[in-house]
Amino acid sequence: MFKNKLMVGLSIGLAIFAVGYVFNHFQATEVQVRTVLRGELAEYIEVRGKVEMDRKELISSKWSGVVGDILVREGNMVQPDTALLSLKVLNSGNAAAELEKARISKQAALRDFNYKNEKLEKYRKLYREGIVSEEEVKDLEMAVTAAEAARVAAEQQYKIVADNFLVNSSLGLESGNGRLTVRAGTTGKILAKYVDSGVSVVSGAPLFEVERENSAYYVRADVLTDDAVKLKLGQTAILTGEALDDAELPGKIVYIAPKAETTLSSLGVEQQRVEVRISYSYQDLPLRLGYGVDVKIVAALEPDAIFVPEKAVFEKEGIDHVLAIEENKLKLLPVKTGIENDDYIQILEGLREGDKIAVDPDNKLKPGMRVKIRR
């Protein structure tokens, strides 16, 4: 009789234990779990850059006149005193007409800029109210930038023409026209030609752009000041983009501007950016002057770092924390972090290699909760 009661009691106990185990198992919350890693970790600054040249020269006209024969083409090599084009210099009457033309152009450029700038301010307000799209604001901002450049160019051109109004008269050409030859002043290669035969030019008008001998290419990138404080000469940069057919081209920082410049973002927000120049080996590469590239600067490198996915770290009461997993339960741990990138963040204190942590935890997860790994 006693033996039968004992067997019944054991059966009931096992049943209760089994029910409890099943209950606890299926009550466990699923979480995404990752292991704390150890290895090399880099922090990057990513920005857009453009290929530029350190030694180029703009050849401008010293006189007002009409372009005659053009004697060189883009890509031609020139030496000092190489003839570039002939120029039929205008008499003083034509110079006065050029001055009036420059004045009218200056006024027109100013009106165009004011109109587009006022329209941009209205569009920014409409964007904040949700009436127009960000793309419309960006398109108009580009138009304003172009109008501003045209306004400045027109003002400069007018000043040049006004300052040199009497220059042609000093040549003694009041009663007729003279012909001059524009010549190169340096050794190099013609990069660009800005005029054609028969075109009228005023004093100061650009004629050619020349790549000077022994010029070097570099990539210019304008970096936000918050990121620029992390930069040093000699730091590694990685260049990528369509122009490189998605290949990675290494480079290094060779220049950091001593001061920042204020620019406007596409939404009209003021930003302070610092010019950075990156040298690279450009032999046998398709990168040409003016090409755009993606720049990834290695701002910091830890060869032996403890790190976790960036989404595993969250802030609580001003302190970084993670949810560690010990014996299938969550444990809230404070951590001290170091460098980071888009994927991972360094852990200086609070975790060890091989520890298990929850990734991208939601607000429902609490310390002490039983969890199981999400498959």
mmCIF file of C-alpha atoms in Angstrom:
data_model
loop_
_atom_site.group_PDB
_atom_site.id
_atom_site.type_symbol
_atom_site.label_atom_id
_atom_site.label_comp_id
_atom_site.label_asym_id
_atom_site.label_seq_id
_atom_site.Cartn_x
_atom_site.Cartn_y
_atom_site.Cartn_z
ATOM 1 C CA MET A 1 0.000 0.000 0.000
ATOM 2 C CA PHE A 2 2.806 2.392 0.986
ATOM 3 C CA LYS A 3 4.698 1.553 -2.184
ATOM 4 C CA ASN A 4 1.658 2.400 -4.333
ATOM 5 C CA LYS A 5 1.280 5.806 -2.616
ATOM 6 C CA LEU A 6 4.980 6.514 -3.150
ATOM 7 C CA MET A 7 4.719 5.735 -6.855
ATOM 8 C CA VAL A 8 1.671 7.972 -7.189
ATOM 9 C CA GLY A 9 3.497 10.809 -5.423
ATOM 10 C CA LEU A 10 6.531 10.501 -7.660
ATOM 11 C CA SER A 11 4.356 10.488 -10.748
ATOM 12 C CA ILE A 12 2.573 13.647 -9.638
ATOM 13 C CA GLY A 13 5.897 15.347 -8.845
ATOM 14 C CA LEU A 14 7.358 14.488 -12.220
ATOM 15 C CA ALA A 15 4.225 15.722 -13.931
ATOM 16 C CA ILE A 16 4.389 19.054 -12.073
ATOM 17 C CA PHE A 17 8.079 19.394 -12.955
ATOM 18 C CA ALA A 18 7.399 18.644 -16.612
ATOM 19 C CA VAL A 19 4.540 21.149 -16.747
ATOM 20 C CA GLY A 20 6.744 23.780 -15.098
ATOM 21 C CA TYR A 21 9.614 23.110 -17.492
ATOM 22 C CA VAL A 22 7.363 23.309 -20.539
ATOM 23 C CA PHE A 23 5.710 26.483 -19.156
ATOM 24 C CA ASN A 24 9.025 28.176 -18.487
ATOM 25 C CA HIS A 25 10.451 27.089 -21.838
ATOM 26 C CA PHE A 26 7.574 28.421 -23.886
ATOM 27 C CA GLN A 27 7.276 31.569 -21.745
ATOM 28 C CA ALA A 28 10.895 32.489 -22.587
ATOM 29 C CA THR A 29 11.144 35.548 -24.856
ATOM 30 C CA GLU A 30 12.980 35.176 -28.140
ATOM 31 C CA VAL A 31 15.927 37.530 -28.630
ATOM 32 C CA GLN A 32 18.622 37.974 -31.241
ATOM 33 C CA VAL A 33 21.929 37.009 -29.637
ATOM 34 C CA ARG A 34 25.515 37.750 -30.641
ATOM 35 C CA THR A 35 28.879 36.820 -29.182
ATOM 36 C CA VAL A 36 31.306 39.512 -28.019
ATOM 37 C CA LEU A 37 34.179 39.582 -30.535
ATOM 38 C CA ARG A 38 37.864 40.433 -30.401
ATOM 39 C CA GLY A 39 39.984 41.728 -33.279
ATOM 40 C CA GLU A 40 40.827 44.769 -35.398
ATOM 41 C CA LEU A 41 38.280 47.597 -35.389
ATOM 42 C CA ALA A 42 38.404 50.834 -37.400
ATOM 43 C CA GLU A 43 36.421 54.047 -37.111
ATOM 44 C CA TYR A 44 35.665 55.772 -40.413
ATOM 45 C CA ILE A 45 34.696 59.235 -41.591
ATOM 46 C CA GLU A 46 32.783 58.994 -44.865
ATOM 47 C CA VAL A 47 32.388 61.945 -47.220
ATOM 48 C CA ARG A 48 32.160 62.780 -50.914
ATOM 49 C CA GLY A 49 35.279 64.108 -52.656
ATOM 50 C CA LYS A 50 36.406 65.469 -56.024
ATOM 51 C CA VAL A 51 39.636 65.073 -57.992
ATOM 52 C CA GLU A 52 41.602 68.328 -58.233
ATOM 53 C CA MET A 53 45.093 69.457 -59.247
ATOM 54 C CA ASP A 54 47.661 71.347 -57.238
ATOM 55 C CA ARG A 55 49.299 73.290 -60.087
ATOM 56 C CA LYS A 56 47.033 74.684 -62.775
ATOM 57 C CA GLU A 57 46.974 78.118 -64.359
ATOM 58 C CA LEU A 58 44.142 80.177 -65.843
ATOM 59 C CA ILE A 59 45.148 82.249 -68.871
ATOM 60 C CA SER A 60 42.933 85.323 -69.226
ATOM 61 C CA SER A 61 42.704 88.036 -71.861
ATOM 62 C CA LYS A 62 44.424 91.316 -71.037
ATOM 63 C CA TRP A 63 42.397 93.210 -73.641
ATOM 64 C CA SER A 64 38.870 93.467 -75.013
ATOM 65 C CA GLY A 65 38.514 92.210 -78.559
ATOM 66 C CA VAL A 66 37.395 89.474 -80.941
ATOM 67 C CA VAL A 67 39.090 86.067 -80.940
ATOM 68 C CA GLY A 68 40.772 85.241 -84.233
ATOM 69 C CA ASP A 69 42.632 82.013 -84.976
ATOM 70 C CA ILE A 70 42.930 79.488 -82.127
ATOM 71 C CA LEU A 71 46.278 77.749 -82.439
ATOM 72 C CA VAL A 72 46.066 74.988 -79.781
ATOM 73 C CA ARG A 73 43.591 72.336 -78.626
ATOM 74 C CA GLU A 74 42.823 70.561 -75.364
ATOM 75 C CA GLY A 75 45.584 68.073 -74.624
ATOM 76 C CA ASN A 76 48.308 69.985 -76.492
ATOM 77 C CA MET A 77 51.600 70.560 -74.692
ATOM 78 C CA VAL A 78 52.820 74.161 -74.583
ATOM 79 C CA GLN A 79 56.036 75.924 -73.667
ATOM 80 C CA PRO A 80 56.627 79.484 -72.482
ATOM 81 C CA ASP A 81 55.923 81.866 -75.400
ATOM 82 C CA THR A 82 53.891 79.268 -77.355
ATOM 83 C CA ALA A 83 51.279 81.139 -79.446
ATOM 84 C CA LEU A 84 47.770 80.234 -78.247
ATOM 85 C CA LEU A 85 45.435 82.505 -80.232
ATOM 86 C CA SER A 86 45.219 85.827 -82.042
ATOM 87 C CA LEU A 87 43.052 88.656 -80.741
ATOM 88 C CA LYS A 88 41.623 91.550 -82.733
ATOM 89 C CA VAL A 89 41.679 94.399 -80.208
ATOM 90 C CA LEU A 90 38.620 96.686 -80.148
ATOM 91 C CA ASN A 91 38.847 100.445 -80.549
ATOM 92 C CA SER A 92 37.699 102.760 -77.756
ATOM 93 C CA GLY A 93 34.174 103.050 -79.152
ATOM 94 C CA ASN A 94 33.691 99.304 -79.056
ATOM 95 C CA ALA A 95 35.242 99.190 -75.579
ATOM 96 C CA ALA A 96 32.562 101.609 -74.365
ATOM 97 C CA ALA A 97 29.906 99.343 -75.839
ATOM 98 C CA GLU A 98 31.441 96.366 -74.020
ATOM 99 C CA LEU A 99 31.281 98.326 -70.766
ATOM 100 C CA GLU A 100 27.573 99.011 -71.231
ATOM 101 C CA LYS A 101 26.987 95.367 -72.106
ATOM 102 C CA ALA A 102 28.774 94.281 -68.912
ATOM 103 C CA ARG A 103 26.642 96.685 -66.854
ATOM 104 C CA ILE A 104 23.419 95.255 -68.271
ATOM 105 C CA SER A 105 24.627 91.695 -67.649
ATOM 106 C CA LYS A 106 25.464 92.566 -64.037
ATOM 107 C CA GLN A 107 21.974 93.968 -63.403
ATOM 108 C CA ALA A 108 20.293 90.969 -65.036
ATOM 109 C CA ALA A 109 22.349 88.508 -62.977
ATOM 110 C CA LEU A 110 21.468 90.360 -59.768
ATOM 111 C CA ARG A 111 17.739 90.298 -60.563
ATOM 112 C CA ASP A 112 17.869 86.588 -61.362
ATOM 113 C CA PHE A 113 19.694 85.786 -58.114
ATOM 114 C CA ASN A 114 17.299 87.841 -55.959
ATOM 115 C CA TYR A 115 14.265 86.185 -57.558
ATOM 116 C CA LYS A 116 15.552 82.632 -57.080
ATOM 117 C CA ASN A 117 16.830 83.307 -53.560
ATOM 118 C CA GLU A 118 13.454 84.690 -52.441
ATOM 119 C CA LYS A 119 11.752 81.675 -54.011
ATOM 120 C CA LEU A 120 14.117 79.325 -52.142
ATOM 121 C CA GLU A 121 13.255 80.911 -48.781
ATOM 122 C CA LYS A 122 9.550 80.387 -49.528
ATOM 123 C CA TYR A 123 10.176 76.756 -50.515
ATOM 124 C CA ARG A 124 12.104 76.068 -47.307
ATOM 125 C CA LYS A 125 9.135 77.318 -45.316
ATOM 126 C CA LEU A 126 6.766 75.201 -47.414
ATOM 127 C CA TYR A 127 9.007 72.169 -46.866
ATOM 128 C CA ARG A 128 8.811 72.604 -43.086
ATOM 129 C CA GLU A 129 5.030 72.719 -43.469
ATOM 130 C CA GLY A 130 5.069 69.522 -45.542
ATOM 131 C CA ILE A 131 3.804 71.159 -48.742
ATOM 132 C CA VAL A 132 6.830 70.674 -51.006
ATOM 133 C CA SER A 133 9.355 67.835 -51.144
ATOM 134 C CA GLU A 134 12.996 67.829 -50.116
ATOM 135 C CA GLU A 135 13.939 67.149 -53.742
ATOM 136 C CA GLU A 136 12.214 70.358 -54.863
ATOM 137 C CA VAL A 137 14.162 72.305 -52.237
ATOM 138 C CA LYS A 138 17.444 70.739 -53.380
ATOM 139 C CA ASP A 139 16.723 71.515 -57.045
ATOM 140 C CA LEU A 140 15.999 75.137 -56.222
ATOM 141 C CA GLU A 141 19.076 75.368 -54.009
ATOM 142 C CA MET A 142 21.215 74.246 -56.951
ATOM 143 C CA ALA A 143 19.576 76.916 -59.100
ATOM 144 C CA VAL A 144 20.333 79.566 -56.457
ATOM 145 C CA THR A 145 23.950 78.413 -56.226
ATOM 146 C CA ALA A 146 24.311 78.727 -59.999
ATOM 147 C CA ALA A 147 22.623 82.145 -59.965
ATOM 148 C CA GLU A 148 24.926 83.322 -57.178
ATOM 149 C CA ALA A 149 27.977 82.198 -59.152
ATOM 150 C CA ALA A 150 26.657 84.002 -62.232
ATOM 151 C CA ARG A 151 25.993 87.162 -60.182
ATOM 152 C CA VAL A 152 29.504 87.186 -58.716
ATOM 153 C CA ALA A 153 31.042 86.510 -62.131
ATOM 154 C CA ALA A 154 29.022 89.336 -63.715
ATOM 155 C CA GLU A 155 30.057 91.776 -60.982
ATOM 156 C CA GLN A 156 33.703 90.810 -61.345
ATOM 157 C CA GLN A 157 33.500 91.104 -65.112
ATOM 158 C CA TYR A 158 31.943 94.550 -64.888
ATOM 159 C CA LYS A 159 34.666 95.713 -62.511
ATOM 160 C CA ILE A 160 37.373 94.403 -64.821
ATOM 161 C CA VAL A 161 35.847 96.120 -67.851
ATOM 162 C CA ALA A 162 35.311 99.359 -65.926
ATOM 163 C CA ASP A 163 38.832 99.368 -64.479
ATOM 164 C CA ASN A 164 40.315 98.748 -67.917
ATOM 165 C CA PHE A 165 37.986 100.972 -69.935
ATOM 166 C CA LEU A 166 40.830 103.267 -71.032
ATOM 167 C CA VAL A 167 43.395 100.511 -71.550
ATOM 168 C CA ASN A 168 42.576 99.993 -75.215
ATOM 169 C CA SER A 169 42.841 103.724 -75.849
ATOM 170 C CA SER A 170 46.342 103.670 -74.391
ATOM 171 C CA LEU A 171 47.368 101.436 -77.289
ATOM 172 C CA GLY A 172 46.630 104.262 -79.711
ATOM 173 C CA LEU A 173 43.886 102.278 -81.437
ATOM 174 C CA GLU A 174 41.143 104.947 -81.312
ATOM 175 C CA SER A 175 40.830 105.113 -85.069
ATOM 176 C CA GLY A 176 41.262 101.455 -85.928
ATOM 177 C CA ASN A 177 41.816 97.897 -84.776
ATOM 178 C CA GLY A 178 45.051 96.075 -83.898
ATOM 179 C CA ARG A 179 45.882 92.382 -83.745
ATOM 180 C CA LEU A 180 47.702 90.801 -80.797
ATOM 181 C CA THR A 181 48.923 87.275 -80.049
ATOM 182 C CA VAL A 182 48.188 85.623 -76.692
ATOM 183 C CA ARG A 183 51.054 83.382 -75.602
ATOM 184 C CA ALA A 184 51.624 80.762 -72.892
ATOM 185 C CA GLY A 185 53.663 81.760 -69.879
ATOM 186 C CA THR A 186 54.505 78.297 -68.562
ATOM 187 C CA THR A 187 55.231 74.706 -69.572
ATOM 188 C CA GLY A 188 52.245 72.399 -69.355
ATOM 189 C CA LYS A 189 49.202 70.855 -71.034
ATOM 190 C CA ILE A 190 46.031 72.598 -72.198
ATOM 191 C CA LEU A 191 43.208 71.329 -69.979
ATOM 192 C CA ALA A 192 40.350 73.486 -71.228
ATOM 193 C CA LYS A 193 39.543 76.044 -73.928
ATOM 194 C CA TYR A 194 36.901 78.617 -73.009
ATOM 195 C CA VAL A 195 36.540 80.571 -76.272
ATOM 196 C CA ASP A 196 35.984 79.971 -79.975
ATOM 197 C CA SER A 197 37.015 81.910 -83.068
ATOM 198 C CA GLY A 198 34.845 84.952 -83.690
ATOM 199 C CA VAL A 199 33.754 85.318 -80.064
ATOM 200 C CA SER A 200 34.022 88.727 -78.391
ATOM 201 C CA VAL A 201 35.894 88.827 -75.087
ATOM 202 C CA VAL A 202 36.501 91.552 -72.530
ATOM 203 C CA SER A 203 39.589 92.209 -70.480
ATOM 204 C CA GLY A 204 39.903 89.512 -67.815
ATOM 205 C CA ALA A 205 37.854 86.899 -69.690
ATOM 206 C CA PRO A 206 39.223 83.323 -69.285
ATOM 207 C CA LEU A 207 40.774 81.864 -72.431
ATOM 208 C CA PHE A 208 42.535 78.617 -71.432
ATOM 209 C CA GLU A 209 43.279 76.485 -68.392
ATOM 210 C CA VAL A 210 46.741 74.892 -68.303
ATOM 211 C CA GLU A 211 48.026 71.960 -66.256
ATOM 212 C CA ARG A 212 51.463 73.091 -65.200
ATOM 213 C CA GLU A 213 54.469 70.795 -65.475
ATOM 214 C CA ASN A 214 54.939 68.340 -62.572
ATOM 215 C CA SER A 215 51.375 68.840 -61.355
ATOM 216 C CA ALA A 216 49.943 66.276 -58.940
ATOM 217 C CA TYR A 217 46.356 65.116 -58.609
ATOM 218 C CA TYR A 218 44.605 64.869 -55.256
ATOM 219 C CA VAL A 219 41.098 64.379 -53.891
ATOM 220 C CA ARG A 220 39.505 67.276 -52.061
ATOM 221 C CA ALA A 221 36.905 66.478 -49.396
ATOM 222 C CA ASP A 222 35.114 68.966 -47.131
ATOM 223 C CA VAL A 223 34.722 67.367 -43.682
ATOM 224 C CA LEU A 224 32.370 68.508 -40.910
ATOM 225 C CA THR A 225 34.229 70.136 -38.019
ATOM 226 C CA ASP A 226 32.916 67.517 -35.558
ATOM 227 C CA ASP A 227 34.742 64.876 -37.603
ATOM 228 C CA ALA A 228 37.723 67.017 -38.612
ATOM 229 C CA VAL A 229 39.033 67.109 -35.028
ATOM 230 C CA LYS A 230 39.765 63.373 -35.414
ATOM 231 C CA LEU A 231 41.956 63.867 -38.488
ATOM 232 C CA LYS A 232 45.752 63.909 -38.704
ATOM 233 C CA LEU A 233 48.236 64.199 -41.539
ATOM 234 C CA GLY A 234 49.224 60.785 -42.869
ATOM 235 C CA GLN A 235 45.968 59.024 -41.975
ATOM 236 C CA THR A 236 44.815 56.395 -44.452
ATOM 237 C CA ALA A 237 41.851 56.990 -46.739
ATOM 238 C CA ILE A 238 40.050 54.603 -49.085
ATOM 239 C CA LEU A 239 38.678 55.924 -52.390
ATOM 240 C CA THR A 240 35.815 54.138 -54.147
ATOM 241 C CA GLY A 241 33.067 54.910 -56.638
ATOM 242 C CA GLU A 242 31.790 54.321 -60.146
ATOM 243 C CA ALA A 243 34.834 56.050 -61.649
ATOM 244 C CA LEU A 244 36.967 53.292 -60.098
ATOM 245 C CA ASP A 245 34.584 50.503 -61.116
ATOM 246 C CA ASP A 246 33.973 49.802 -57.398
ATOM 247 C CA ALA A 247 37.671 49.060 -56.798
ATOM 248 C CA GLU A 248 39.306 50.396 -53.613
ATOM 249 C CA LEU A 249 42.148 52.875 -54.093
ATOM 250 C CA PRO A 250 44.297 53.676 -51.027
ATOM 251 C CA GLY A 251 45.392 57.216 -50.245
ATOM 252 C CA LYS A 252 46.544 59.356 -47.343
ATOM 253 C CA ILE A 253 45.797 62.800 -45.915
ATOM 254 C CA VAL A 254 48.426 65.343 -46.992
ATOM 255 C CA TYR A 255 46.684 68.617 -46.110
ATOM 256 C CA ILE A 256 44.152 69.825 -43.524
ATOM 257 C CA ALA A 257 42.995 73.438 -43.860
ATOM 258 C CA PRO A 258 43.836 75.649 -40.856
ATOM 259 C CA LYS A 259 40.295 77.026 -40.684
ATOM 260 C CA ALA A 260 36.722 75.961 -41.401
ATOM 261 C CA GLU A 261 34.390 77.467 -43.991
ATOM 262 C CA THR A 262 30.650 77.938 -43.487
ATOM 263 C CA THR A 263 28.403 76.301 -46.082
ATOM 264 C CA LEU A 264 24.666 75.687 -46.431
ATOM 265 C CA SER A 265 23.185 72.201 -46.610
ATOM 266 C CA SER A 266 20.443 71.371 -49.103
ATOM 267 C CA LEU A 267 17.873 72.339 -46.453
ATOM 268 C CA GLY A 268 19.478 75.662 -45.651
ATOM 269 C CA VAL A 269 21.235 74.551 -42.469
ATOM 270 C CA GLU A 270 24.594 76.205 -41.833
ATOM 271 C CA GLN A 271 27.506 73.777 -41.594
ATOM 272 C CA GLN A 272 31.166 74.325 -40.800
ATOM 273 C CA ARG A 273 33.468 72.205 -42.933
ATOM 274 C CA VAL A 274 37.234 71.836 -43.229
ATOM 275 C CA GLU A 275 39.035 71.237 -46.531
ATOM 276 C CA VAL A 276 41.050 68.008 -46.560
ATOM 277 C CA ARG A 277 43.342 66.854 -49.385
ATOM 278 C CA ILE A 278 44.111 63.196 -50.038
ATOM 279 C CA SER A 279 47.002 62.058 -52.222
ATOM 280 C CA TYR A 280 46.896 58.793 -54.158
ATOM 281 C CA SER A 281 48.819 56.947 -56.843
ATOM 282 C CA TYR A 282 47.103 57.964 -60.073
ATOM 283 C CA GLN A 283 49.269 56.091 -62.566
ATOM 284 C CA ASP A 284 47.205 54.047 -65.050
ATOM 285 C CA LEU A 285 43.928 54.939 -63.305
ATOM 286 C CA PRO A 286 40.800 56.360 -64.948
ATOM 287 C CA LEU A 287 40.418 59.224 -62.446
ATOM 288 C CA ARG A 288 40.451 62.582 -64.190
ATOM 289 C CA LEU A 289 40.207 66.174 -63.044
ATOM 290 C CA GLY A 290 36.735 66.884 -61.660
ATOM 291 C CA TYR A 291 35.709 63.242 -61.092
ATOM 292 C CA GLY A 292 33.699 62.543 -57.942
ATOM 293 C CA VAL A 293 34.659 59.718 -55.560
ATOM 294 C CA ASP A 294 33.522 58.322 -52.226
ATOM 295 C CA VAL A 295 36.075 58.863 -49.466
ATOM 296 C CA LYS A 296 36.376 56.703 -46.352
ATOM 297 C CA ILE A 297 38.999 58.078 -43.951
ATOM 298 C CA VAL A 298 40.362 55.770 -41.251
ATOM 299 C CA ALA A 299 40.048 58.137 -38.276
ATOM 300 C CA ALA A 300 41.055 55.544 -35.649
ATOM 301 C CA LEU A 301 42.279 51.942 -35.639
ATOM 302 C CA GLU A 302 42.364 49.479 -32.722
ATOM 303 C CA PRO A 303 44.261 46.278 -33.663
ATOM 304 C CA ASP A 304 43.074 44.281 -30.617
ATOM 305 C CA ALA A 305 39.632 45.539 -29.638
ATOM 306 C CA ILE A 306 36.715 43.952 -27.810
ATOM 307 C CA PHE A 307 33.603 44.922 -29.764
ATOM 308 C CA VAL A 308 29.904 44.220 -30.207
ATOM 309 C CA PRO A 309 27.282 45.121 -32.821
ATOM 310 C CA GLU A 310 26.412 48.813 -32.633
ATOM 311 C CA LYS A 311 22.731 47.950 -32.098
ATOM 312 C CA ALA A 312 23.539 46.063 -28.887
ATOM 313 C CA VAL A 313 24.468 49.228 -26.956
ATOM 314 C CA PHE A 314 21.850 51.622 -25.598
ATOM 315 C CA GLU A 315 21.846 54.540 -23.195
ATOM 316 C CA LYS A 316 20.113 54.412 -19.823
ATOM 317 C CA GLU A 317 20.284 57.341 -17.405
ATOM 318 C CA GLY A 318 23.210 58.805 -19.327
ATOM 319 C CA ILE A 319 25.288 55.600 -19.211
ATOM 320 C CA ASP A 320 25.847 53.052 -21.995
ATOM 321 C CA HIS A 321 24.467 49.565 -21.238
ATOM 322 C CA VAL A 322 24.027 46.161 -22.821
ATOM 323 C CA LEU A 323 21.732 43.265 -21.996
ATOM 324 C CA ALA A 324 23.987 40.271 -21.376
ATOM 325 C CA ILE A 325 22.668 36.713 -21.273
ATOM 326 C CA GLU A 326 23.672 34.511 -18.355
ATOM 327 C CA GLU A 327 21.994 31.129 -17.754
ATOM 328 C CA ASN A 328 19.303 32.051 -20.306
ATOM 329 C CA LYS A 329 18.363 35.189 -18.366
ATOM 330 C CA LEU A 330 18.902 38.866 -19.179
ATOM 331 C CA LYS A 331 21.334 40.882 -17.109
ATOM 332 C CA LEU A 332 21.717 44.661 -17.429
ATOM 333 C CA LEU A 333 25.397 45.623 -17.572
ATOM 334 C CA PRO A 334 26.934 49.116 -17.767
ATOM 335 C CA VAL A 335 29.758 49.385 -20.297
ATOM 336 C CA LYS A 336 32.411 51.886 -21.279
ATOM 337 C CA THR A 337 32.683 52.346 -25.043
ATOM 338 C CA GLY A 338 35.484 53.452 -27.382
ATOM 339 C CA ILE A 339 35.684 53.916 -31.149
ATOM 340 C CA GLU A 340 32.841 52.853 -33.418
ATOM 341 C CA ASN A 341 31.732 52.562 -37.013
ATOM 342 C CA ASP A 342 28.431 51.888 -38.748
ATOM 343 C CA ASP A 343 28.448 48.222 -37.672
ATOM 344 C CA TYR A 344 30.394 47.786 -34.436
ATOM 345 C CA ILE A 345 31.326 49.632 -31.262
ATOM 346 C CA GLN A 346 34.346 49.022 -29.047
ATOM 347 C CA ILE A 347 33.825 47.937 -25.415
ATOM 348 C CA LEU A 348 36.565 49.175 -23.091
ATOM 349 C CA GLU A 349 35.017 47.913 -19.850
ATOM 350 C CA GLY A 350 32.106 45.660 -18.886
ATOM 351 C CA LEU A 351 32.340 42.675 -21.260
ATOM 352 C CA ARG A 352 34.764 39.922 -22.198
ATOM 353 C CA GLU A 353 35.370 38.064 -25.428
ATOM 354 C CA GLY A 354 32.837 35.263 -25.831
ATOM 355 C CA ASP A 355 30.092 36.824 -23.671
ATOM 356 C CA LYS A 356 26.565 36.636 -25.057
ATOM 357 C CA ILE A 357 24.547 39.816 -25.525
ATOM 358 C CA ALA A 358 21.136 40.739 -26.944
ATOM 359 C CA VAL A 359 21.163 42.734 -30.181
ATOM 360 C CA ASP A 360 18.653 45.484 -30.933
ATOM 361 C CA PRO A 361 16.660 44.860 -27.715
ATOM 362 C CA ASP A 362 13.185 46.387 -27.495
ATOM 363 C CA ASN A 363 11.638 48.141 -24.507
ATOM 364 C CA LYS A 364 9.759 45.003 -23.414
ATOM 365 C CA LEU A 365 12.951 43.219 -22.401
ATOM 366 C CA LYS A 366 13.770 43.537 -18.706
ATOM 367 C CA PRO A 367 16.649 42.261 -16.551
ATOM 368 C CA GLY A 368 15.898 38.813 -15.133
ATOM 369 C CA MET A 369 13.618 37.763 -17.981
ATOM 370 C CA ARG A 370 14.142 34.271 -19.336
ATOM 371 C CA VAL A 371 15.096 34.298 -23.011
ATOM 372 C CA LYS A 372 15.838 31.929 -25.843
ATOM 373 C CA ILE A 373 17.879 32.499 -28.974
ATOM 374 C CA ARG A 374 15.936 33.610 -32.030
ATOM 375 C CA ARG A 375 16.599 31.229 -34.913
#
